[in-house]
Coordinates of C-alpha atoms and ligand atoms in Angstrom, one line a residue:
M7 CA -13.8 -16.1 22.9
T8 CA -15.4 -17.3 19.5
I9 CA -13.5 -17.4 16.4
G10 CA -14.3 -18.0 13.1
I11 CA -15.2 -17.2 9.6
D12 CA -17.5 -14.0 9.4
K13 CA -17.7 -13.5 6.0
I14 CA -17.3 -15.6 2.9
S15 CA -17.4 -15.3 -0.9
F16 CA -16.4 -17.3 -3.9
H17 CA -15.6 -16.1 -7.8
V18 CA -15.0 -17.8 -11.0
P19 CA -14.6 -16.5 -14.4
D20 CA -17.8 -15.8 -17.1
Y21 CA -17.1 -18.7 -19.3
Y22 CA -18.1 -22.2 -19.0
L23 CA -18.1 -25.4 -20.8
D24 CA -20.9 -27.8 -20.9
M25 CA -20.0 -31.5 -19.8
T26 CA -22.4 -32.9 -22.5
D27 CA -20.2 -31.0 -25.0
L28 CA -17.2 -32.4 -24.1
A29 CA -18.4 -35.9 -23.9
H30 CA -19.4 -35.7 -27.4
A31 CA -16.2 -33.9 -28.5
R32 CA -14.1 -36.7 -26.5
E33 CA -16.5 -39.7 -27.6
T34 CA -17.6 -40.4 -24.2
D35 CA -21.1 -41.1 -22.9
P36 CA -22.1 -37.7 -21.4
A37 CA -23.8 -39.9 -18.3
K38 CA -20.3 -40.7 -17.2
F39 CA -19.3 -37.4 -16.7
H40 CA -22.7 -36.2 -15.5
I41 CA -23.8 -39.4 -13.1
G42 CA -20.1 -41.1 -13.1
L43 CA -18.3 -37.9 -12.0
G44 CA -21.0 -35.7 -11.0
Q45 CA -20.1 -32.7 -13.1
D46 CA -22.7 -30.6 -15.4
Q47 CA -20.4 -27.7 -16.1
M48 CA -16.6 -26.8 -15.9
A49 CA -15.3 -23.0 -15.3
L50 CA -13.2 -21.8 -18.1
I51 CA -10.2 -19.0 -17.7
P52 CA -8.8 -16.6 -20.3
K53 CA -5.1 -15.9 -20.6
T54 CA -5.9 -12.4 -19.0
Q55 CA -7.3 -13.6 -15.6
D56 CA -4.8 -15.9 -13.2
I57 CA -5.3 -16.9 -9.5
I58 CA -5.0 -13.1 -8.6
T59 CA -7.6 -12.2 -10.7
L60 CA -9.8 -14.7 -8.9
G61 CA -8.5 -14.2 -5.4
A62 CA -8.8 -10.4 -5.6
S63 CA -12.5 -10.6 -7.2
A64 CA -13.5 -13.0 -4.4
A65 CA -12.4 -11.0 -1.6
A66 CA -13.3 -7.4 -2.9
K67 CA -16.8 -8.9 -2.5
I68 CA -16.6 -9.2 1.2
L69 CA -14.6 -6.3 2.7
T70 CA -15.7 -2.9 3.8
A71 CA -13.1 0.1 4.4
D72 CA -13.2 -1.0 8.0
D73 CA -12.0 -4.1 7.2
K74 CA -9.2 -3.2 5.0
K75 CA -7.8 -1.1 8.2
M76 CA -8.1 -4.2 10.3
I77 CA -6.5 -7.0 8.5
D78 CA -3.1 -7.9 9.7
M79 CA -2.6 -10.8 7.2
V80 CA -3.5 -12.0 4.0
I81 CA -2.7 -15.6 3.3
V82 CA -3.3 -17.0 0.0
G83 CA -3.7 -21.1 -0.6
T84 CA -2.7 -22.2 -4.1
E85 CA -1.0 -24.8 -6.1
S86 CA -1.3 -22.5 -9.1
S87 CA 1.0 -19.8 -8.2
T88 CA 2.4 -17.4 -10.8
D89 CA 6.0 -17.2 -9.4
F90 CA 8.1 -19.4 -7.5
S91 CA 9.2 -16.3 -5.4
K92 CA 6.8 -13.4 -5.2
S93 CA 3.4 -14.5 -3.7
A94 CA 0.0 -13.7 -4.9
A95 CA -0.8 -12.3 -1.7
V96 CA 1.2 -9.2 -1.8
T97 CA -0.4 -8.4 -5.3
I98 CA -3.9 -8.8 -4.0
H99 CA -3.1 -6.7 -0.5
K100 CA -2.2 -4.0 -3.1
L101 CA -5.4 -4.3 -5.5
L102 CA -7.5 -4.5 -2.4
D103 CA -5.8 -1.7 -0.7
I104 CA -5.3 -3.3 2.3
Q105 CA -3.6 -1.2 5.3
P106 CA 0.4 -1.3 4.7
F107 CA 1.6 -3.1 8.0
A108 CA 0.1 -6.6 7.1
R109 CA 1.7 -9.7 6.4
S110 CA 1.3 -11.2 2.9
F111 CA 2.1 -14.7 2.2
E112 CA 1.5 -17.8 0.3
I113 CA 0.7 -21.5 1.5
K114 CA 1.0 -24.6 -0.5
H115 CA 0.3 -28.2 -0.2
A116 CA -2.1 -29.3 -3.2
C117 CA -5.5 -28.9 -2.2
Y118 CA -4.7 -28.6 1.3
G119 CA -3.2 -24.9 1.2
G120 CA -6.5 -23.3 1.9
T121 CA -7.0 -25.2 5.2
A122 CA -3.7 -24.4 6.6
A123 CA -4.3 -20.8 5.7
L124 CA -7.6 -20.9 7.5
Q125 CA -6.1 -22.5 10.7
Q126 CA -3.1 -20.2 10.8
A127 CA -5.7 -17.4 10.7
R128 CA -7.4 -19.0 13.6
D129 CA -4.4 -18.8 15.6
Y130 CA -3.4 -15.2 14.9
V131 CA -6.8 -13.9 15.7
A132 CA -6.7 -16.2 19.1
A133 CA -3.5 -13.9 19.5
H134 CA -4.6 -10.5 18.2
P135 CA -8.4 -10.8 18.9
D136 CA -9.1 -7.4 17.7
R137 CA -7.3 -7.9 14.3
K138 CA -8.7 -9.8 11.3
V139 CA -7.1 -12.2 8.3
L140 CA -8.3 -12.4 4.9
V141 CA -7.8 -15.9 3.5
I142 CA -8.0 -17.0 0.1
A143 CA -8.1 -20.3 -1.6
A144 CA -7.7 -20.2 -5.4
D145 CA -6.4 -22.4 -8.2
I146 CA -6.7 -23.3 -11.8
A147 CA -7.2 -26.9 -12.0
K148 CA -6.0 -28.0 -16.0
Y149 CA -4.9 -31.5 -16.6
G150 CA -4.5 -31.1 -20.5
L151 CA -6.8 -31.4 -23.4
H152 CA -7.8 -35.1 -24.0
S153 CA -5.8 -36.2 -20.8
G154 CA -7.6 -38.1 -18.2
G155 CA -8.2 -35.7 -15.7
E156 CA -9.7 -33.0 -18.6
P157 CA -13.3 -33.7 -17.4
T158 CA -11.9 -32.9 -13.5
Q159 CA -11.1 -29.4 -14.6
G160 CA -12.3 -26.0 -13.3
C161 CA -11.1 -22.9 -11.5
G162 CA -11.9 -20.0 -9.1
A163 CA -11.4 -18.6 -5.6
V164 CA -12.9 -18.4 -2.0
A165 CA -12.1 -16.1 0.1
M166 CA -12.9 -16.2 4.0
L167 CA -12.4 -13.2 6.5
V168 CA -11.4 -14.6 9.9
T169 CA -12.3 -12.3 12.8
K170 CA -13.5 -13.0 16.5
N171 CA -17.1 -12.6 16.9
P172 CA -17.8 -14.0 13.3
H173 CA -21.0 -13.7 11.6
L174 CA -21.2 -17.1 10.0
L175 CA -19.3 -20.1 11.8
A176 CA -17.0 -20.5 14.6
F177 CA -14.0 -23.1 14.5
N178 CA -14.4 -25.5 17.3
N179 CA -10.8 -26.2 17.7
D180 CA -10.9 -29.9 17.0
S181 CA -8.8 -30.5 14.3
V182 CA -7.5 -34.2 13.3
F183 CA -4.8 -34.2 11.0
Y184 CA -3.3 -37.1 8.8
S185 CA 0.0 -37.1 6.4
E186 CA 1.0 -39.9 4.5
D187 CA 3.7 -39.2 1.5
V188 CA 2.5 -40.8 -1.5
Y189 CA 2.5 -39.8 -5.1
D190 CA -0.8 -39.8 -6.7
F191 CA -1.1 -36.2 -8.1
W192 CA 2.0 -33.9 -8.1
R193 CA 3.6 -31.4 -10.2
P194 CA 7.5 -31.0 -10.4
A195 CA 9.0 -27.9 -11.4
G196 CA 8.9 -27.2 -15.1
H197 CA 5.7 -29.2 -15.5
D198 CA 2.4 -27.3 -17.0
Y199 CA 0.3 -30.0 -15.6
P200 CA 0.2 -32.2 -12.8
L201 CA 1.4 -35.8 -12.9
V202 CA -1.6 -37.4 -11.7
D203 CA -2.6 -41.2 -11.1
G204 CA -6.0 -41.0 -11.0
H205 CA -7.6 -44.5 -9.6
L206 CA -4.7 -44.2 -6.7
S207 CA -5.7 -40.7 -5.9
N208 CA -9.3 -41.9 -5.3
Q209 CA -8.2 -44.7 -3.2
I210 CA -6.1 -42.5 -1.0
Y211 CA -8.9 -40.0 -0.5
I212 CA -11.0 -42.3 0.6
D213 CA -8.3 -44.3 2.8
S214 CA -7.5 -40.8 4.4
F215 CA -10.8 -39.6 5.3
T216 CA -12.0 -43.3 6.7
R217 CA -8.7 -43.2 8.8
I218 CA -9.0 -39.3 9.9
W219 CA -12.8 -40.0 10.8
E220 CA -12.0 -43.1 13.1
Q221 CA -9.2 -40.7 14.7
N222 CA -11.5 -37.9 15.0
K223 CA -14.5 -39.9 16.7
K224 CA -11.9 -41.3 19.1
I225 CA -10.4 -38.1 20.0
N226 CA -13.7 -35.7 19.4
Q227 CA -15.8 -38.3 21.0
T228 CA -18.5 -37.4 18.6
T229 CA -20.5 -40.2 15.8
S230 CA -22.0 -38.5 12.6
S231 CA -25.2 -37.6 14.3
D232 CA -23.4 -34.7 16.0
Y233 CA -22.9 -33.1 12.6
A234 CA -25.9 -31.3 10.6
A235 CA -24.0 -32.0 7.4
L236 CA -20.6 -33.5 6.4
T237 CA -18.6 -31.4 3.5
F238 CA -15.7 -32.6 1.4
H239 CA -13.0 -31.6 -0.8
L240 CA -14.6 -31.6 -4.3
P241 CA -12.1 -32.9 -7.0
Y242 CA -15.4 -33.6 -8.5
T243 CA -18.7 -34.3 -6.7
K244 CA -18.8 -37.9 -6.8
M245 CA -15.3 -37.9 -5.2
G246 CA -17.0 -36.6 -1.9
R247 CA -20.0 -38.9 -1.9
K248 CA -17.9 -41.8 -2.1
A249 CA -15.9 -40.9 1.0
L250 CA -19.5 -40.4 2.5
R251 CA -20.8 -43.8 1.6
A252 CA -17.5 -45.1 3.2
I253 CA -18.8 -44.6 6.3
F254 CA -22.4 -45.7 5.9
P255 CA -22.0 -49.0 7.4
E256 CA -22.0 -47.5 11.0
M257 CA -24.9 -45.3 10.6
S258 CA -29.0 -46.3 10.2
E259 CA -30.8 -45.5 7.0
T260 CA -32.4 -42.6 8.0
E261 CA -28.8 -41.2 9.1
Q262 CA -27.2 -42.0 5.7
Q263 CA -30.3 -40.4 3.9
R264 CA -29.9 -36.8 5.8
L265 CA -26.2 -36.6 5.3
E266 CA -26.8 -37.6 1.7
T267 CA -29.2 -34.6 1.3
R268 CA -26.6 -32.4 3.2
Y269 CA -24.3 -33.4 0.6
D270 CA -26.2 -32.8 -2.4
E271 CA -27.0 -29.4 -1.3
A272 CA -23.3 -29.0 -0.7
I273 CA -22.4 -29.6 -4.1
I274 CA -25.0 -27.4 -6.3
Y275 CA -22.2 -25.0 -6.9
S276 CA -19.1 -27.4 -7.6
R277 CA -21.5 -29.3 -10.1
Q278 CA -21.3 -26.0 -12.2
V279 CA -17.6 -25.0 -11.7
G280 CA -15.7 -28.3 -11.5
N281 CA -12.6 -28.6 -9.5
L282 CA -10.8 -25.6 -7.9
Y283 CA -8.3 -27.4 -5.7
T284 CA -7.9 -25.7 -2.8
G285 CA -10.8 -23.7 -2.8
S286 CA -13.2 -26.8 -3.6
L287 CA -13.9 -27.5 0.1
Y288 CA -15.1 -24.2 0.9
L289 CA -17.2 -23.5 -2.4
G290 CA -18.9 -26.4 -1.0
L291 CA -19.2 -24.8 2.3
A292 CA -20.7 -21.7 0.5
S293 CA -23.0 -24.3 -1.3
L294 CA -24.3 -25.8 2.0
L295 CA -24.9 -22.3 3.7
D296 CA -26.5 -21.0 0.3
N297 CA -28.6 -24.1 0.0
S298 CA -29.5 -25.7 3.1
K299 CA -32.1 -25.4 6.0
L300 CA -29.5 -25.2 9.0
A301 CA -30.1 -23.9 12.2
A302 CA -27.8 -22.0 14.7
G303 CA -25.7 -23.9 16.7
E304 CA -25.7 -26.9 14.4
R305 CA -22.2 -28.3 13.7
I306 CA -20.6 -28.7 10.2
G307 CA -17.7 -30.9 9.6
L308 CA -15.3 -30.3 7.0
F309 CA -12.9 -33.1 5.4
S310 CA -9.9 -31.0 3.4
Y311 CA -7.6 -33.4 1.2
G312 CA -4.4 -32.3 -0.6
S313 CA -2.8 -35.2 -2.6
G314 CA 0.9 -36.0 -1.5
A315 CA -1.4 -36.4 0.8
V316 CA -2.3 -34.5 3.9
S317 CA -5.9 -34.1 5.5
E318 CA -7.3 -32.6 8.2
F319 CA -11.0 -32.8 9.4
F320 CA -12.6 -30.5 11.8
S321 CA -15.9 -28.8 12.9
M322 CA -17.1 -25.2 12.7
T323 CA -20.8 -24.3 14.5
L324 CA -23.4 -21.9 12.7
M325 CA -23.7 -18.5 14.4
E326 CA -27.1 -16.7 15.2
D327 CA -28.7 -15.4 12.1
Y328 CA -25.9 -16.5 9.7
Q329 CA -28.5 -16.3 6.9
Q330 CA -28.6 -12.6 6.9
Y331 CA -24.6 -12.5 6.0
L332 CA -25.3 -14.8 3.0
S333 CA -25.0 -13.6 -0.7
I334 CA -27.3 -16.0 -2.3
E335 CA -28.7 -14.1 -5.2
E336 CA -25.6 -12.7 -5.9
N337 CA -24.0 -16.2 -6.0
Q338 CA -26.4 -17.8 -7.9
L339 CA -26.0 -14.9 -10.5
L340 CA -22.6 -15.1 -10.8
L341 CA -23.0 -18.7 -12.3
S342 CA -26.0 -18.4 -14.4
K343 CA -24.7 -15.1 -16.2
R344 CA -21.6 -17.1 -17.3
K345 CA -20.9 -17.8 -21.2
R346 CA -21.1 -21.1 -22.7
L347 CA -18.3 -21.9 -24.9
S348 CA -18.0 -24.1 -27.4
I349 CA -15.6 -26.8 -27.8
T350 CA -13.5 -25.0 -30.1
E351 CA -13.5 -21.7 -28.0
Y352 CA -12.7 -23.9 -25.2
E353 CA -9.7 -25.4 -26.9
E354 CA -8.4 -22.2 -28.1
M355 CA -8.9 -20.6 -24.7
F356 CA -7.2 -23.6 -23.1
A357 CA -4.2 -23.4 -25.6
E358 CA -3.4 -19.2 -25.0
K359 CA -0.7 -18.5 -22.8
L360 CA 1.1 -15.5 -21.4
P361 CA 4.2 -14.4 -23.3
T362 CA 7.2 -15.4 -21.4
D363 CA 9.9 -13.6 -23.5
G364 CA 10.1 -10.5 -21.4
K365 CA 8.9 -8.0 -23.9
T366 CA 5.8 -5.9 -23.5
Y367 CA 2.3 -7.0 -24.4
T368 CA -1.1 -5.0 -23.7
F369 CA -4.5 -6.7 -23.3
S370 CA -8.0 -5.4 -23.6
D371 CA -10.0 -7.6 -21.1
P372 CA -12.4 -5.4 -18.8
T373 CA -12.9 -7.7 -16.1
K374 CA -12.0 -6.1 -12.7
F375 CA -8.5 -7.4 -11.7
A376 CA -7.8 -8.9 -15.1
I377 CA -4.4 -8.7 -16.5
N378 CA -3.9 -5.6 -18.8
K379 CA 0.1 -5.6 -19.4
I380 CA 2.9 -7.8 -19.1
S381 CA 6.3 -6.5 -19.2
D382 CA 9.5 -8.0 -18.1
N383 CA 7.7 -10.7 -17.1
I384 CA 5.7 -8.3 -14.5
R385 CA 1.9 -8.8 -14.6
Y386 CA -0.3 -5.6 -14.3
Y387 CA -3.6 -6.0 -13.3
N388 CA -7.1 -3.7 -13.8
K389 CA -8.1 -2.0 -10.6
Ligands
CAA201 N1 -22.9 -43.6 -17.0 C1 -22.8 -43.4 -15.8 N2 -21.4 -43.8 -15.2 C2 -20.2 -44.2 -15.8 C3 -20.4 -44.2 -17.1 C4 -22.0 -44.2 -17.5 N3 -21.8 -44.2 -19.1 N4 -19.2 -44.7 -17.7 C5 -18.1 -44.6 -16.4 N5 -19.3 -44.1 -15.4 C6 -18.6 -43.9 -14.0 C7 -17.7 -45.2 -13.5 O1 -18.3 -46.3 -13.1 C8 -17.0 -44.5 -12.2 O2 -17.6 -44.7 -11.1 P1 -17.2 -45.2 -9.8 O3 -15.9 -44.2 -9.4 O4 -18.3 -44.6 -8.8 O5 -16.8 -46.6 -9.9 C9 -17.0 -43.1 -12.7 O6 -17.6 -42.7 -14.2 C10 -15.6 -42.6 -13.2 O7 -15.4 -43.5 -14.2 P2 -13.6 -43.9 -14.8 O8 -13.1 -44.5 -13.0 O9 -13.7 -45.1 -15.4 O10 -13.2 -42.8 -15.1 P3 -11.7 -42.5 -15.5 O11 -10.9 -43.8 -15.8 O12 -11.8 -41.5 -16.7 O13 -10.9 -41.6 -14.3 C11 -10.8 -39.7 -12.6 C12 -11.8 -40.9 -13.4 C13 -10.0 -41.2 -12.1 C14 -11.5 -39.0 -11.5 C15 -9.5 -38.9 -13.9 O14 -10.8 -38.3 -14.4 C16 -8.8 -38.1 -13.0 O15 -7.9 -38.7 -13.1 N6 -9.0 -37.1 -12.6 C17 -7.8 -36.5 -11.6 C18 -7.7 -36.8 -10.1 C19 -8.3 -36.4 -9.4 O16 -9.6 -35.6 -9.4 N7 -8.8 -37.1 -8.4 C20 -9.5 -37.3 -7.2 C21 -8.8 -37.9 -6.0 S1 -7.5 -36.5 -5.7 C22 -7.7 -35.1 -5.1 O17 -8.9 -35.0 -4.7 C23 -7.1 -33.9 -5.2 C24 -7.4 -32.9 -6.5 O18 -8.2 -32.0 -6.3 C25 -6.8 -33.7 -7.7

C-alpha cells in the first residue's frame, strides 16, 4: 500500500522585516545576512497570534468537509507550545471542526518534532488505511533583540495530510535515525528564549548529516544520483547548503551543480520567512515542489535535524500528476502581500506579550484564528 503526503500547505503572518533594515540597525554589513546566512526577509508575528493561529490557518487551506470526517489524529510538532499540559492540537482540532472521535496531541524534540509526527502518521495510516492524519509543524523562532541568533528568527506553520494513495508524495520506508546527547540549543523551563551555542550547533548539524548520510548509503544502498533533490532543515538557508557541500567530494561537478540547483529551488520560501524550527524542512519541501520541474517517480531525500540532537534522513517519491495538487499562486501571494515593518515597528511588536495575570483582556486582530480574548489564562480565537 502507498502512504504519503496527500496535501501540503503553509501559513506565515502578514508582516516581515527586511534583512537589510536589520543589518543597518545592527551596524552589520547586509551581505552577512543575505549571503553569509542566506536570508532576505524574516516573518514577524503579533502578540495576538501564536502557533495555534499559524497551524489552524495552514491546515484550513487544505481540509475538505470529507477530510474532517476521516481524520483520526491531529498531531502538532512544536517547540513553541503555549502550555506545558494542554496541547495546541486539541484547540486546532476544535477550530477546524474535525470529527470528535480523534486523538489530538503535541510532539516535541526541537526542530525534529514535525518529522516525528509525520512518521507516526505514516504508521497509523498503515494500520488504518481508510483513515487520515493531520500533521502540523508550527513554531515561532525568537532569540531576542540584539542576540547572536536575531538574524535567524522567523515563524510559520506547515500542514500535511497523510493518507493512503496520496496525491503528492509517497513514503519509501527507508528512514535512518541518529541521536547524540549534546547541548547546542536548548530552552529550559522558564526561559523565554533558547540558550544556544551557535557555532557548535552548526557543527553538530553538519556532523549529524554526514554521519546519517553514510549510514543511509550503507542501509539503503543508495548514492546521491538516486535522489532528484536533497532537502534540509533550514534554520537559515546557508546551513543546509553547508551540509550539502560537505558531501560534494564524493560527486562529480555535474552532480554537485544538479543538487545545488535543486537546493536553490527548495530555499526560495525560507529566504523570505526565516526559521520556523520544526516546519522549516517542510517549507523547503513545499518550495521545491512549487519551484522545481521534477517528474513523477523521482525520489526526494529529506534531512530533519532537531538540536539536542536527533536527526533523521528519509525519502519520498513523487506521485503521478502531483503538480495538479499544488497551490503555487496562493503560496506566492501569501508571501508577496505581507507588510514590511520598520525596525521600530519590529522591536515594538517583538516586545509585546500577552498578559499573564489571569485578568480578562480583549483584542481586535481580525485575522482568521487570531486571539480575540484572554481570560483566566485561556486564549480565545477568532473562528
Ligand atoms: N559578506 C558575506 N558573508 C559574510 C560577511 C559579509 N560581510 N560577514 C560574515 N559573513 C559570513 C561568514 O563568513 C559566515 O559564513 P560561513 O558560515 O560560511 O563561514 C556567515 O556569514 C555567518 O557569520 P558568523 O559565523 O560570523 O555569524 P555569527 O557569529 O553571527 O553566527 C549563527 C551565525 C551561529 C548562525 C547565529 O546566527 C546563531 O547562533 N543562530 C541560531 C542558531 C542556529 O541557527 N544554528 C543552526 C544549526 S542548529 C539548528 O539547525 C536547529 C535550529 O533550527 C536552531
